[in-house]
């Protein structure tokens, strides 16, 4: 896997190779891509036989044109550097290779980080004049084709140095013929895929708000122009971190490209007294298209990021009371909702915001996690018992990192919030952030969470974080340039403690929806609330975008009410369910207010999901090429399920073809569509074309017909070999077109969808 050879190192995973060279004690980057066989490195070195204009010559090289494994400042490489140290000798830094070590297990104290790597390579470098030692860590995850990197920086001198920038990973490429894929957005609008061609210049994908952010997720993909979902080369970079991150892509005019990734240097200067560890950047490569890349990451997350008792465990179906009640509930209302939830087969009840202090809206009580006796006079323990008696598990919402000025905690510790002395307070959602750089605040949180989770039979926690950081300042810090990194270190200390004490609790991360959907959070929380936006159409893009880097087992989706609370859009219940299935399913609406028909449908949905839960949560996930009209997702385990999701209807289009990847070529599969009942209402006045009597649309008889007449959607069924499903695909029946309607026509309205179940013939 890690092979030291003369003047370099070859790192192999199952399908990739990464090669580092050593020349005149400098580390060069020689190759990263599809697996190759190499036993000497001569053929890979850049030759530079002729001069190149005004290039600086250092160490017998022209650094400006060299593909390096790392880069610093001051030696004639004018691209963005991986490291920038402010020292008594200026910024110039010359790190020379010293020696290496190969381990079977990481020996550093980095938190958080992935685990169960196959091997670790440590390369030690030294700047002799500055006495700065740098150790590059490479962790190999053979099976999922992932190599992760981070760096330890040590000050061996008695001088004080400042780290202006320390990235975790550098990748220098010969070519900048790539497109850059980033996942951008805002609240209720997270992780929308953006594709931009890389032209010469410098591109940055980063966050500066203290969280990994809904503006720009840390995942960055670089793909060749012709790479699609199924074929072609692509590289991924992500970071095991939940704070400010940064990826810099610099494409030079001679079409070289450098990709740097790590913790952001925004408003950050670290004092290097002793040792500093950067965070872990996770790289992958695939020449099997974007699905290949995503599958590498999915496997990596499930196997090497998610830990503890929930690893590979099926996640329960929840009912969450937020959109059902918002702040307006009492015990009776909650139990009524829980009863309805139990009736339809839901497994866990989540009590969301508003249960503590005197919190009747979002202006108060954050920090005071003692029960609101007005709403719940008998307390949380009693409520949890009642819920348990109904046969449901109980879960609870908290927002530990925040504080309301109107709270007992603020009265006791006004200096525990993040604020700059002698300046006005700046609020977001009426709240302030707790100063987690302060160990006393960390201890307080550890203790109060401990008390809460011990106080009742709590099986699930939704950990929210509803504002970004501004006005960074802490009286506990000498160097305010360390605020952002120390905040995250403090937070991870709290996470570590809580996880350790409550290994059986399922944690769902949340940050006003998906403001912190990242690999750092997933080291502690097994799933994440994807977005506050549960609208079908919006979710198509949000879930699709999220799936590029994160597996379905981590993507929490709820079926909510219509009109949707974020967009006021109406979409069919079946579609809201079908889409929410591709991940961890939950419900978030007032079930008790639904019609019998809808409740019956939900009961069927819950059963259907339970039967296929493992496929949805842990199957190999594929995106088919998306077009303006539809999105297709596919989850494959032994059997498979495809979701065909329509956006808007465009009449008289080519028939839909359903291709299904990932099956065994020589095995026969039965492909069957789900059964949906259509409400005759969707046909409007057209119903009179078949009705024996003329109906007044909207009249009593018409209403009765719509209520009782069950119009089944066409059910499709095919038996096809795996290779045919992948390569040829199934031509589905034509969609409704206003002409020639019969039983075979698929009636799929705007935002309609179908699930297709694919089972091996002869299997149950
Ligand atoms: C955030 C979450 C919601 C809900 C509210 C409660 O917005 O994303 O799901 O929990 O907070 O205040």
XYZ file of C-alpha atoms and ligand atoms in Angstrom:
776
model
C 0.000 0.000 0.000
C 2.713 2.470 1.048
C 5.855 1.636 -0.840
C 9.040 3.588 -0.166
C 11.329 3.465 -3.203
C 14.506 5.282 -4.121
C 13.746 8.992 -3.920
C 10.086 8.700 -3.259
C 6.966 6.981 -2.065
C 4.191 5.173 -3.882
C 0.809 5.134 -2.156
C -1.701 2.675 -3.545
C -5.366 2.185 -2.824
C -7.529 -0.390 -4.563
C -7.892 1.654 -7.745
C -5.638 4.705 -7.310
C -1.965 5.586 -7.077
C -0.378 8.665 -5.483
C 3.334 9.322 -5.954
C 5.671 11.620 -4.048
C 9.226 12.255 -5.245
C 12.272 13.617 -3.415
C 14.715 15.815 -5.311
C 17.517 17.747 -3.629
C 15.618 17.245 -0.367
C 12.463 18.877 -1.690
C 9.232 16.931 -1.958
C 7.690 16.841 -5.418
C 4.238 15.727 -6.415
C 4.614 13.258 -9.258
C 1.257 11.612 -9.801
C -2.288 11.104 -8.505
C -4.836 9.160 -10.513
C -5.799 5.704 -11.742
C -3.701 2.865 -10.363
C -0.426 2.395 -12.226
C 2.623 0.131 -11.903
C 5.811 1.948 -11.082
C 9.208 0.747 -9.894
C 11.356 3.803 -10.549
C 10.458 7.470 -10.686
C 12.845 8.841 -13.346
C 10.187 8.979 -16.030
C 7.934 11.090 -13.821
C 10.323 13.930 -12.993
C 9.876 17.223 -14.820
C 13.018 17.724 -16.888
C 13.490 21.516 -17.358
C 16.348 21.149 -19.831
C 15.966 24.698 -21.071
C 15.680 27.929 -19.050
C 12.341 29.624 -18.690
C 12.686 33.421 -18.891
C 12.816 35.167 -15.557
C 12.102 32.141 -13.368
C 13.961 32.112 -10.076
C 16.336 29.193 -9.740
C 16.361 27.728 -6.253
C 17.719 24.380 -5.192
C 18.580 23.754 -8.874
C 14.926 23.984 -9.865
C 12.594 26.631 -11.210
C 10.067 26.522 -8.376
C 7.510 28.514 -10.321
C 7.023 25.578 -12.679
C 7.484 22.603 -10.394
C 4.706 20.349 -9.137
C 5.381 20.305 -5.420
C 4.013 18.179 -2.637
C 4.087 21.212 -0.341
C 4.846 24.885 -0.843
C 6.024 27.783 1.260
C 6.789 31.470 0.718
C 9.938 33.152 -0.545
C 11.612 30.577 -2.779
C 10.458 31.623 -6.211
C 7.196 29.637 -6.342
C 4.687 32.414 -6.888
C 1.541 30.349 -6.627
C -0.627 30.332 -3.519
C 1.403 28.670 -0.737
C 0.385 25.813 1.518
C 2.266 27.346 4.463
C 2.975 30.948 5.430
C 4.886 31.535 8.653
C 5.635 34.972 10.056
C 9.070 34.601 11.706
C 12.063 36.570 12.909
C 13.696 35.715 9.564
C 10.758 36.991 7.543
C 8.358 34.787 5.592
C 10.903 32.729 3.668
C 10.736 29.091 4.632
C 12.681 26.178 3.192
C 11.395 22.807 4.359
C 13.719 19.932 3.516
C 12.915 16.270 3.682
C 14.487 14.413 6.631
C 13.034 10.954 7.076
C 9.873 8.858 7.062
C 7.894 6.396 9.131
C 5.150 3.951 8.175
C 2.587 3.052 10.818
C -0.447 0.816 10.925
C -2.342 3.287 13.032
C -2.301 7.031 13.358
C -0.243 8.167 16.359
C -1.350 11.805 16.518
C -3.835 13.456 18.859
C -5.811 15.068 16.060
C -9.488 15.602 16.919
C -11.724 14.912 15.118
C -10.386 12.477 12.595
C -11.278 9.382 10.620
C -10.372 5.978 12.048
C -9.442 2.421 11.042
C -7.051 3.457 8.313
C -4.974 0.728 6.675
C -1.640 2.511 6.911
C -0.111 5.871 7.721
C 2.910 7.513 6.126
C 4.738 10.229 8.051
C 7.210 12.430 6.180
C 9.360 14.667 8.341
C 10.677 17.965 7.000
C 12.752 20.656 8.630
C 13.678 24.269 8.058
C 17.067 24.293 9.713
C 17.389 28.042 10.037
C 13.961 28.543 11.583
C 13.936 25.234 13.409
C 10.420 24.556 12.248
C 9.623 20.872 11.863
C 6.737 19.771 9.698
C 5.370 16.239 9.619
C 3.096 15.364 6.720
C 0.577 12.631 7.557
C -0.967 10.450 4.839
C -3.649 7.968 5.843
C -4.534 5.220 3.377
C -8.071 3.841 3.136
C -7.476 1.104 0.633
C -10.973 -0.177 -0.061
C -12.666 3.177 -0.554
C -9.862 4.777 -2.568
C -9.378 7.567 -0.107
C -6.135 9.173 1.000
C -6.357 11.711 3.786
C -3.741 14.259 4.730
C -2.917 16.593 7.555
C 0.138 18.217 9.013
C 1.863 18.622 12.336
C 3.930 21.793 12.701
C 6.408 22.083 15.547
C 8.453 25.004 16.701
C 11.824 23.592 17.837
C 13.305 27.025 18.457
C 12.911 29.411 21.347
C 11.477 32.070 19.039
C 7.800 32.794 18.779
C 6.350 32.248 15.337
C 2.985 33.024 13.855
C 1.209 30.712 11.428
C -0.544 32.885 8.860
C -1.610 29.906 6.828
C -1.310 26.154 7.245
C -3.299 24.091 4.802
C -3.617 20.327 5.108
C -3.378 19.282 1.514
C -1.743 20.446 -1.651
C -2.298 18.816 -5.030
C -0.357 20.139 -7.994
C -1.629 19.088 -11.418
C 0.013 19.356 -14.856
C -3.305 20.339 -16.309
C -6.026 22.804 -15.462
C -8.449 21.337 -17.999
C -11.078 20.762 -15.331
C -14.462 21.875 -14.180
C -14.943 22.770 -10.552
C -18.022 21.468 -8.717
C -19.033 23.236 -5.533
C -22.108 22.975 -3.325
C -23.465 26.390 -2.557
C -26.537 28.061 -1.151
C -28.091 29.701 1.843
C -30.583 28.875 4.571
C -33.372 26.625 3.192
C -31.403 26.448 -0.013
C -28.339 24.384 0.799
C -25.790 22.515 -1.312
C -26.936 23.292 -4.809
C -24.471 21.946 -7.321
C -22.558 24.669 -9.198
C -20.320 23.730 -12.089
C -17.715 26.219 -13.292
C -14.954 25.758 -15.836
C -11.495 26.367 -14.409
C -9.890 29.160 -16.432
C -6.578 30.722 -15.487
C -6.919 32.545 -12.196
C -7.550 31.873 -8.534
C -10.799 30.432 -7.185
C -11.767 30.109 -3.569
C -14.423 27.933 -1.982
C -14.562 28.818 1.678
C -16.590 29.743 4.719
C -15.949 32.602 7.104
C -19.001 32.415 9.375
C -17.606 30.002 11.947
C -19.511 26.993 10.580
C -18.771 24.875 7.520
C -21.749 26.834 6.171
C -24.752 26.575 3.917
C -23.062 29.136 1.637
C -20.277 26.863 0.517
C -19.904 23.286 1.693
C -16.269 22.186 2.098
C -16.661 19.482 -0.545
C -14.980 20.444 -3.820
C -14.821 18.214 -6.889
C -12.666 18.713 -9.960
C -13.768 16.808 -13.001
C -12.583 16.531 -16.569
C -14.836 18.299 -19.060
C -16.308 15.078 -20.417
C -16.810 13.367 -17.056
C -20.431 12.545 -16.318
C -22.231 10.666 -13.552
C -21.021 7.267 -14.764
C -17.753 7.761 -16.630
C -14.644 9.839 -16.573
C -12.079 11.221 -14.177
C -12.738 13.311 -11.110
C -11.015 14.265 -7.871
C -12.688 15.127 -4.578
C -11.502 17.081 -1.570
C -13.317 17.478 1.735
C -12.270 18.237 5.298
C -13.044 16.620 8.651
C -13.971 19.954 10.205
C -17.084 21.978 10.999
C -15.641 25.492 11.120
C -14.183 27.898 8.579
C -12.585 26.025 5.707
C -10.905 27.036 2.498
C -10.070 25.439 -0.808
C -7.949 27.456 -3.200
C -7.692 26.474 -6.834
C -5.038 28.300 -8.774
C -4.771 27.744 -12.497
C -1.672 29.260 -14.089
C -1.402 30.649 -17.600
C 0.699 27.633 -18.582
C -2.246 25.459 -17.535
C -0.884 24.082 -14.301
C -3.262 23.824 -11.396
C -2.719 23.849 -7.648
C -5.430 22.801 -5.214
C -4.936 23.684 -1.557
C -7.384 22.650 1.139
C -7.587 23.138 4.869
C -8.837 25.353 7.649
C -9.409 28.919 6.508
C -6.854 31.594 7.282
C -9.653 34.195 7.474
C -9.210 36.368 10.584
C -6.863 33.675 11.831
C -3.242 33.845 12.993
C -1.978 31.049 15.177
C 0.812 31.435 17.688
C 3.236 28.566 17.136
C 4.649 28.054 20.608
C 4.961 24.337 20.457
C 2.868 22.084 18.233
C -0.026 22.791 15.892
C -2.053 20.193 14.005
C -4.007 21.058 10.898
C -7.314 19.283 10.215
C -7.706 16.187 8.054
C -8.408 16.687 4.363
C -9.923 13.708 2.613
C -9.043 13.126 -1.033
C -10.448 10.657 -3.476
C -10.111 9.947 -7.164
C -12.382 8.047 -9.495
C -12.434 7.349 -13.201
C -15.910 5.930 -12.887
C -17.598 9.290 -13.001
C -19.162 11.350 -10.272
C -21.101 8.377 -8.932
C -17.809 6.525 -8.497
C -16.437 9.462 -6.520
C -19.551 9.781 -4.363
C -19.570 6.066 -3.665
C -15.952 6.275 -2.456
C -16.962 9.027 -0.060
C -20.124 7.206 1.053
C -18.167 4.090 1.899
C -15.530 6.176 3.663
C -18.098 8.018 5.803
C -20.019 4.887 6.792
C -16.842 2.943 7.533
C -14.316 5.498 8.821
C -16.221 8.557 10.048
C -19.454 7.336 11.671
C -18.547 5.491 14.853
C -20.013 3.999 17.968
C -23.131 1.980 18.445
C -25.023 3.517 15.530
C -22.483 2.487 12.900
C -24.332 0.653 10.094
C -27.440 0.576 12.268
C -30.790 1.307 10.672
C -32.098 4.715 11.680
C -35.589 5.029 13.175
C -38.497 6.813 11.486
C -39.276 9.928 13.512
C -42.206 12.258 13.980
C -40.953 15.754 14.795
C -43.408 18.239 16.286
C -41.758 21.435 14.941
C -43.860 22.136 11.854
C -46.839 20.480 13.534
C -46.947 22.884 16.491
C -43.980 25.266 16.381
C -43.744 26.762 19.914
C -47.400 26.283 20.609
C -47.873 22.947 22.413
C -48.683 21.306 25.686
C -48.468 17.724 26.852
C -51.921 16.869 25.548
C -51.130 18.089 22.038
C -47.835 16.243 21.947
C -49.345 12.984 23.122
C -52.126 13.280 20.570
C -49.531 13.671 17.831
C -47.552 10.748 19.250
C -50.675 8.574 19.215
C -51.323 9.319 15.546
C -47.660 8.657 14.835
C -47.823 5.293 16.533
C -50.939 4.405 14.555
C -49.088 4.819 11.265
C -46.038 2.887 12.470
C -43.614 5.713 13.287
C -40.910 4.730 15.775
C -39.574 7.784 17.596
C -41.110 11.051 18.792
C -38.930 14.179 18.696
C -39.827 17.090 20.931
C -38.418 20.121 19.146
C -37.770 23.693 20.292
C -39.845 25.429 22.981
C -39.874 22.910 25.862
C -37.551 24.770 28.264
C -37.262 28.037 30.223
C -40.121 30.303 29.227
C -39.530 29.865 25.535
C -42.732 30.645 23.658
C -40.913 32.177 20.737
C -37.287 32.539 19.679
C -36.463 35.551 21.871
C -35.684 33.815 25.141
C -34.369 30.991 27.312
C -31.508 29.516 25.281
C -29.079 28.302 27.908
C -31.733 27.319 30.475
C -32.501 23.677 29.812
C -34.983 23.175 32.608
C -38.483 22.282 31.562
C -41.137 24.896 30.770
C -43.657 23.966 33.472
C -46.433 25.936 31.830
C -46.380 23.682 28.798
C -45.176 20.491 30.435
C -46.146 20.682 34.129
C -45.110 17.099 34.786
C -41.707 17.449 33.185
C -39.706 15.698 30.499
C -39.302 12.408 32.323
C -43.037 12.064 32.589
C -43.601 12.988 28.951
C -40.929 10.529 27.830
C -42.602 7.796 29.872
C -45.973 8.558 28.323
C -44.444 8.456 24.869
C -42.675 5.190 25.723
C -45.977 3.775 26.989
C -47.423 4.427 23.552
C -44.629 2.311 22.102
C -42.465 5.128 20.738
C -38.929 6.135 21.649
C -38.397 9.679 22.803
C -35.982 12.326 21.486
C -35.353 15.959 22.272
C -34.077 19.194 20.681
C -31.311 21.321 22.193
C -29.227 24.249 21.034
C -26.326 24.115 23.497
C -23.947 26.533 21.799
C -26.326 29.484 22.111
C -27.545 31.884 24.757
C -30.501 34.296 24.945
C -30.011 37.558 26.776
C -33.386 36.806 28.352
C -32.156 33.747 30.264
C -30.929 32.824 33.712
C -27.628 31.735 32.212
C -27.044 35.204 30.758
C -27.947 36.821 34.069
C -25.401 34.638 35.832
C -22.676 34.840 33.169
C -23.084 37.801 30.803
C -19.414 37.392 29.879
C -19.956 33.865 28.543
C -21.351 35.088 25.248
C -19.248 35.981 22.246
C -19.065 39.779 22.077
C -16.473 42.509 21.800
C -16.125 44.576 24.984
C -17.450 48.127 24.688
C -19.308 47.421 21.477
C -23.013 46.866 20.871
C -24.286 43.289 20.751
C -25.182 41.928 17.322
C -27.965 39.367 17.251
C -29.104 36.733 14.835
C -32.413 34.991 15.508
C -32.386 37.069 18.721
C -29.519 35.082 20.181
C -25.816 35.158 20.935
C -23.195 32.428 20.680
C -21.638 30.977 23.819
C -17.904 31.431 24.064
C -16.707 27.891 23.595
C -13.075 28.938 23.652
C -13.662 29.295 27.403
C -13.091 25.973 29.246
C -15.621 26.984 31.925
C -18.313 27.274 29.277
C -17.323 23.890 27.866
C -17.546 22.321 31.319
C -20.922 23.912 31.925
C -22.271 22.478 28.668
C -20.890 19.026 29.355
C -22.531 19.053 32.757
C -25.904 20.436 31.703
C -26.176 18.014 28.780
C -25.215 15.218 31.087
C -27.998 16.202 33.479
C -30.557 16.519 30.715
C -29.744 13.198 29.055
C -29.750 11.421 32.402
C -33.042 12.978 33.396
C -35.272 10.849 31.164
C -35.263 7.981 28.727
C -33.871 10.023 25.835
C -32.875 7.953 22.816
C -32.234 10.736 20.306
C -30.940 14.305 20.396
C -31.348 16.957 17.730
C -28.424 19.338 18.316
C -29.173 22.659 16.674
C -27.008 25.701 15.930
C -29.129 28.522 14.604
C -26.800 31.436 14.038
C -23.351 32.191 12.697
C -20.502 33.735 14.622
C -19.865 37.459 14.533
C -17.992 39.813 16.884
C -15.334 37.210 17.622
C -13.604 37.977 20.870
C -12.834 36.051 24.012
C -11.279 37.289 27.174
C -9.762 33.849 27.640
C -7.549 34.229 24.548
C -4.246 36.055 24.425
C -4.170 35.915 20.637
C -7.629 36.805 19.240
C -6.493 35.428 15.881
C -7.069 31.983 17.369
C -10.748 32.535 18.124
C -12.230 30.462 15.303
C -9.961 27.446 15.748
C -10.230 27.493 19.534
C -14.035 27.708 19.307
C -14.060 24.528 17.261
C -11.580 22.773 19.550
C -13.832 23.645 22.494
C -16.897 22.399 20.686
C -15.235 19.116 19.770
C -14.240 18.650 23.410
C -17.913 18.950 24.363
C -18.977 16.560 21.564
C -16.321 14.016 22.629
C -17.534 14.053 26.205
C -21.203 13.776 25.406
C -20.644 10.997 22.869
C -18.522 9.053 25.299
C -21.126 9.276 28.053
C -24.133 8.489 25.848
C -22.979 5.959 23.255
C -26.492 4.647 22.652
C -28.084 7.987 21.906
C -28.666 8.745 18.234
C -27.550 12.326 17.512
C -28.897 14.371 14.647
C -26.857 17.448 13.795
C -28.777 20.524 12.733
C -27.753 24.101 12.089
C -30.825 26.049 11.056
C -31.197 23.139 8.637
C -27.953 22.278 6.867
C -25.548 25.047 7.842
C -23.116 22.474 9.225
C -23.305 19.386 7.013
C -19.736 18.156 7.168
C -17.396 15.306 8.083
C -16.468 16.896 11.429
C -20.063 16.798 12.650
C -20.449 13.245 11.353
C -17.629 12.064 13.630
C -20.111 12.678 16.492
C -23.610 12.906 15.050
C -24.716 10.001 12.928
C -27.165 11.948 10.785
C -27.818 15.575 9.881
C -30.992 17.574 9.261
C -30.444 18.329 5.615
C -32.418 21.540 5.281
C -35.344 23.359 6.834
C -36.715 23.370 3.314
C -38.804 20.237 2.818
C -40.433 21.322 -0.421
C -40.310 18.497 -2.978
C -38.842 20.502 -5.839
C -36.234 22.253 -3.707
C -35.298 19.028 -2.008
C -34.529 17.389 -5.340
C -31.574 19.734 -5.739
C -30.661 19.796 -2.049
C -30.606 16.014 -1.651
C -28.882 15.526 -4.966
C -26.206 18.101 -4.062
C -25.725 16.586 -0.602
C -25.334 13.095 -2.047
C -22.108 14.024 -3.845
C -20.177 13.812 -0.599
C -22.415 12.275 2.053
C -24.152 8.880 2.205
C -27.943 8.460 2.476
C -27.570 7.072 6.021
C -26.604 10.588 7.126
C -29.179 12.579 5.144
C -32.269 13.199 7.253
C -35.468 13.950 5.316
C -38.974 14.683 6.538
C -42.314 14.464 4.808
C -44.015 17.753 5.672
C -47.338 19.447 5.042
C -48.670 21.197 1.942
C -48.717 23.999 1.078
C -45.101 23.657 2.058
C -44.096 25.960 4.919
C -41.039 27.317 3.109
C -42.329 27.746 -0.436
C -46.134 27.451 -0.211
C -45.863 24.920 -3.034
C -48.161 21.929 -3.222
C -46.788 18.558 -4.205
C -48.306 15.066 -3.942
C -47.901 13.199 -0.652
C -46.536 10.225 -2.586
C -43.747 12.355 -4.040
C -42.803 13.905 -0.732
C -42.442 10.385 0.612
C -40.692 8.915 -2.422
C -38.011 11.569 -2.240
C -37.627 11.509 1.547
C -36.996 7.751 1.299
C -33.553 8.323 -0.235
C -31.981 8.833 3.148
C -33.368 8.708 6.667
C -37.141 9.092 6.642
C -39.170 11.119 9.122
C -42.451 13.051 9.276
C -42.919 16.626 10.407
C -46.541 17.678 10.170
C -49.733 17.538 12.168
C -50.716 13.951 11.445
C -53.898 14.374 13.482
C -55.171 17.019 11.057
C -54.818 14.782 7.995
C -57.674 13.032 6.223
C -58.175 9.326 6.824
C -57.073 8.705 3.284
C -53.756 10.515 3.806
C -53.168 8.775 7.119
C -53.813 5.439 5.485
C -51.356 6.349 2.750
C -48.753 7.305 5.344
C -49.294 4.013 7.130
C -48.541 2.227 3.866
C -45.487 4.438 3.252
C -44.025 3.707 6.670
C -44.423 -0.016 6.127
C -42.917 0.222 2.661
C -39.922 2.152 4.004
C -39.361 -0.279 6.852
C -39.248 -3.160 4.385
C -36.684 -1.394 2.210
C -34.927 0.671 4.883
C -31.537 -0.960 4.527
C -31.503 -0.386 0.760
C -32.447 3.274 1.191
C -29.985 3.991 4.001
C -27.032 1.784 3.084
C -27.465 0.897 -0.585
C -24.940 2.015 -3.195
C -26.334 5.342 -4.322
C -26.406 6.505 -7.943
C -27.585 9.705 -9.579
C -28.645 9.318 -13.200
C -27.917 12.173 -15.596
C -30.334 14.920 -14.674
C -32.383 16.808 -17.210
C -34.679 19.787 -17.027
C -37.671 17.544 -16.470
C -36.599 14.812 -14.151
C -34.158 13.490 -11.577
C -33.501 9.800 -11.018
C -31.946 8.338 -7.874
C -31.029 4.729 -7.399
C -30.082 2.698 -4.331
C -28.632 -0.758 -4.818
C -27.929 -3.350 -2.200
C -28.883 -6.854 -3.192
C -32.132 -5.656 -4.588
C -32.525 -2.070 -5.695
C -34.954 0.834 -5.725
C -35.114 3.629 -8.281
C -36.928 6.915 -7.775
C -38.063 8.773 -10.874
C -38.829 12.341 -9.867
C -40.596 14.716 -12.191
C -40.206 18.470 -12.046
C -42.722 20.100 -14.400
C -44.744 18.261 -17.023
C -43.798 19.049 -20.623
C -46.185 17.312 -22.991
C -45.121 15.270 -25.974
C -41.579 14.530 -24.836
C -39.671 11.387 -25.683
C -40.714 8.504 -23.439
C -38.741 8.124 -20.209
C -35.997 5.504 -20.148
C -35.061 3.999 -16.831
C -31.504 2.694 -16.657
C -30.409 0.820 -13.571
C -26.750 0.459 -12.651
C -24.962 -1.616 -10.099
C -26.805 -4.921 -10.604
C -25.304 -8.294 -11.471
C -25.032 -8.607 -15.249
C -26.215 -12.198 -15.580
C -29.031 -12.131 -13.087
C -32.667 -11.572 -14.012
C -34.522 -8.880 -12.157
C -38.174 -8.056 -11.838
C -38.773 -4.317 -12.041
C -42.102 -3.140 -10.680
C -43.438 0.329 -10.171
C -45.130 1.333 -6.927
C -48.911 1.491 -6.734
C -50.336 4.944 -6.406
C -53.935 5.953 -6.259
C -54.771 9.075 -8.201
C -57.352 11.543 -7.051
C -59.843 12.112 -9.854
C -59.642 15.816 -8.987
C -56.464 16.165 -11.020
C -58.440 15.619 -14.231
C -60.653 18.661 -13.583
C -63.371 19.000 -16.237
C -61.855 16.184 -18.286
C -63.670 13.762 -16.021
C -66.824 14.513 -17.943
C -65.273 12.799 -20.981
C -65.776 9.451 -19.263
C -68.492 10.152 -16.734
C -71.900 8.739 -17.700
C -73.500 11.832 -16.177
C -72.283 15.355 -16.518
C -70.628 16.433 -13.265
C -70.495 19.968 -11.998
C -66.795 20.447 -11.187
C -66.427 21.352 -7.527
C -70.036 20.371 -6.882
C -71.163 17.829 -4.291
C -71.335 14.854 -6.649
C -67.942 15.669 -8.113
C -66.503 15.939 -4.591
C -67.989 12.568 -3.674
C -66.602 10.972 -6.811
C -63.164 12.389 -6.021
C -63.404 11.124 -2.455
C -64.463 7.560 -3.187
C -63.393 6.799 -6.738
C -60.003 5.118 -6.664
C -58.113 5.556 -9.870
C -55.027 3.396 -9.810
C -51.966 4.659 -11.558
C -50.642 2.324 -14.225
C -48.463 -0.325 -12.716
C -45.478 -1.366 -14.737
C -43.668 -4.653 -14.458
C -40.734 -6.040 -16.443
C -38.304 -8.931 -16.166
C -34.868 -7.989 -17.471
C -31.203 -9.025 -17.059
C -28.899 -6.797 -15.017
C -26.664 -5.936 -17.972
C -29.696 -4.954 -20.062
C -31.012 -2.747 -17.287
C -27.679 -0.958 -17.096
C -26.916 -0.599 -20.772
C -30.276 -0.489 -22.541
C -32.699 0.497 -19.806
C -36.469 0.194 -19.771
C -38.674 2.334 -21.952
C -41.432 3.352 -19.589
C -45.022 3.849 -20.652
C -45.841 7.240 -22.124
C -46.963 10.078 -19.894
C -50.430 11.607 -20.060
C -50.720 13.841 -23.079
C -54.388 14.684 -23.435
C -54.770 12.297 -26.361
C -55.397 8.589 -26.444
C -55.758 8.091 -22.710
C -55.964 4.473 -21.565
C -54.943 2.280 -18.641
C -51.329 2.125 -19.741
C -50.759 5.844 -19.789
C -48.686 7.086 -16.858
C -50.399 10.028 -15.235
C -47.584 11.921 -13.566
C -48.516 15.465 -12.735
C -46.144 18.340 -11.935
C -43.920 17.153 -9.070
C -45.165 13.598 -9.525
C -42.873 10.646 -8.996
C -42.644 6.873 -8.879
C -40.545 4.343 -7.085
C -39.466 1.236 -8.973
C -38.629 -1.839 -6.950
C -36.017 -4.084 -8.530
C -35.809 -7.593 -7.127
C -33.886 -10.637 -8.225
C -36.247 -13.082 -9.881
C -36.741 -15.958 -7.453
C -35.979 -13.732 -4.507
C -38.770 -12.661 -2.212
C -34.003 25.377 13.347
C -34.145 23.949 12.867
C -35.605 23.577 12.807
C -36.211 23.746 14.173
C -35.997 25.158 14.656
C -36.442 25.322 16.082
O -34.486 26.270 12.421
O -33.529 23.778 11.627
O -35.754 22.258 12.363
O -35.634 22.826 15.056
O -34.628 25.534 14.590
O -36.236 26.599 16.555
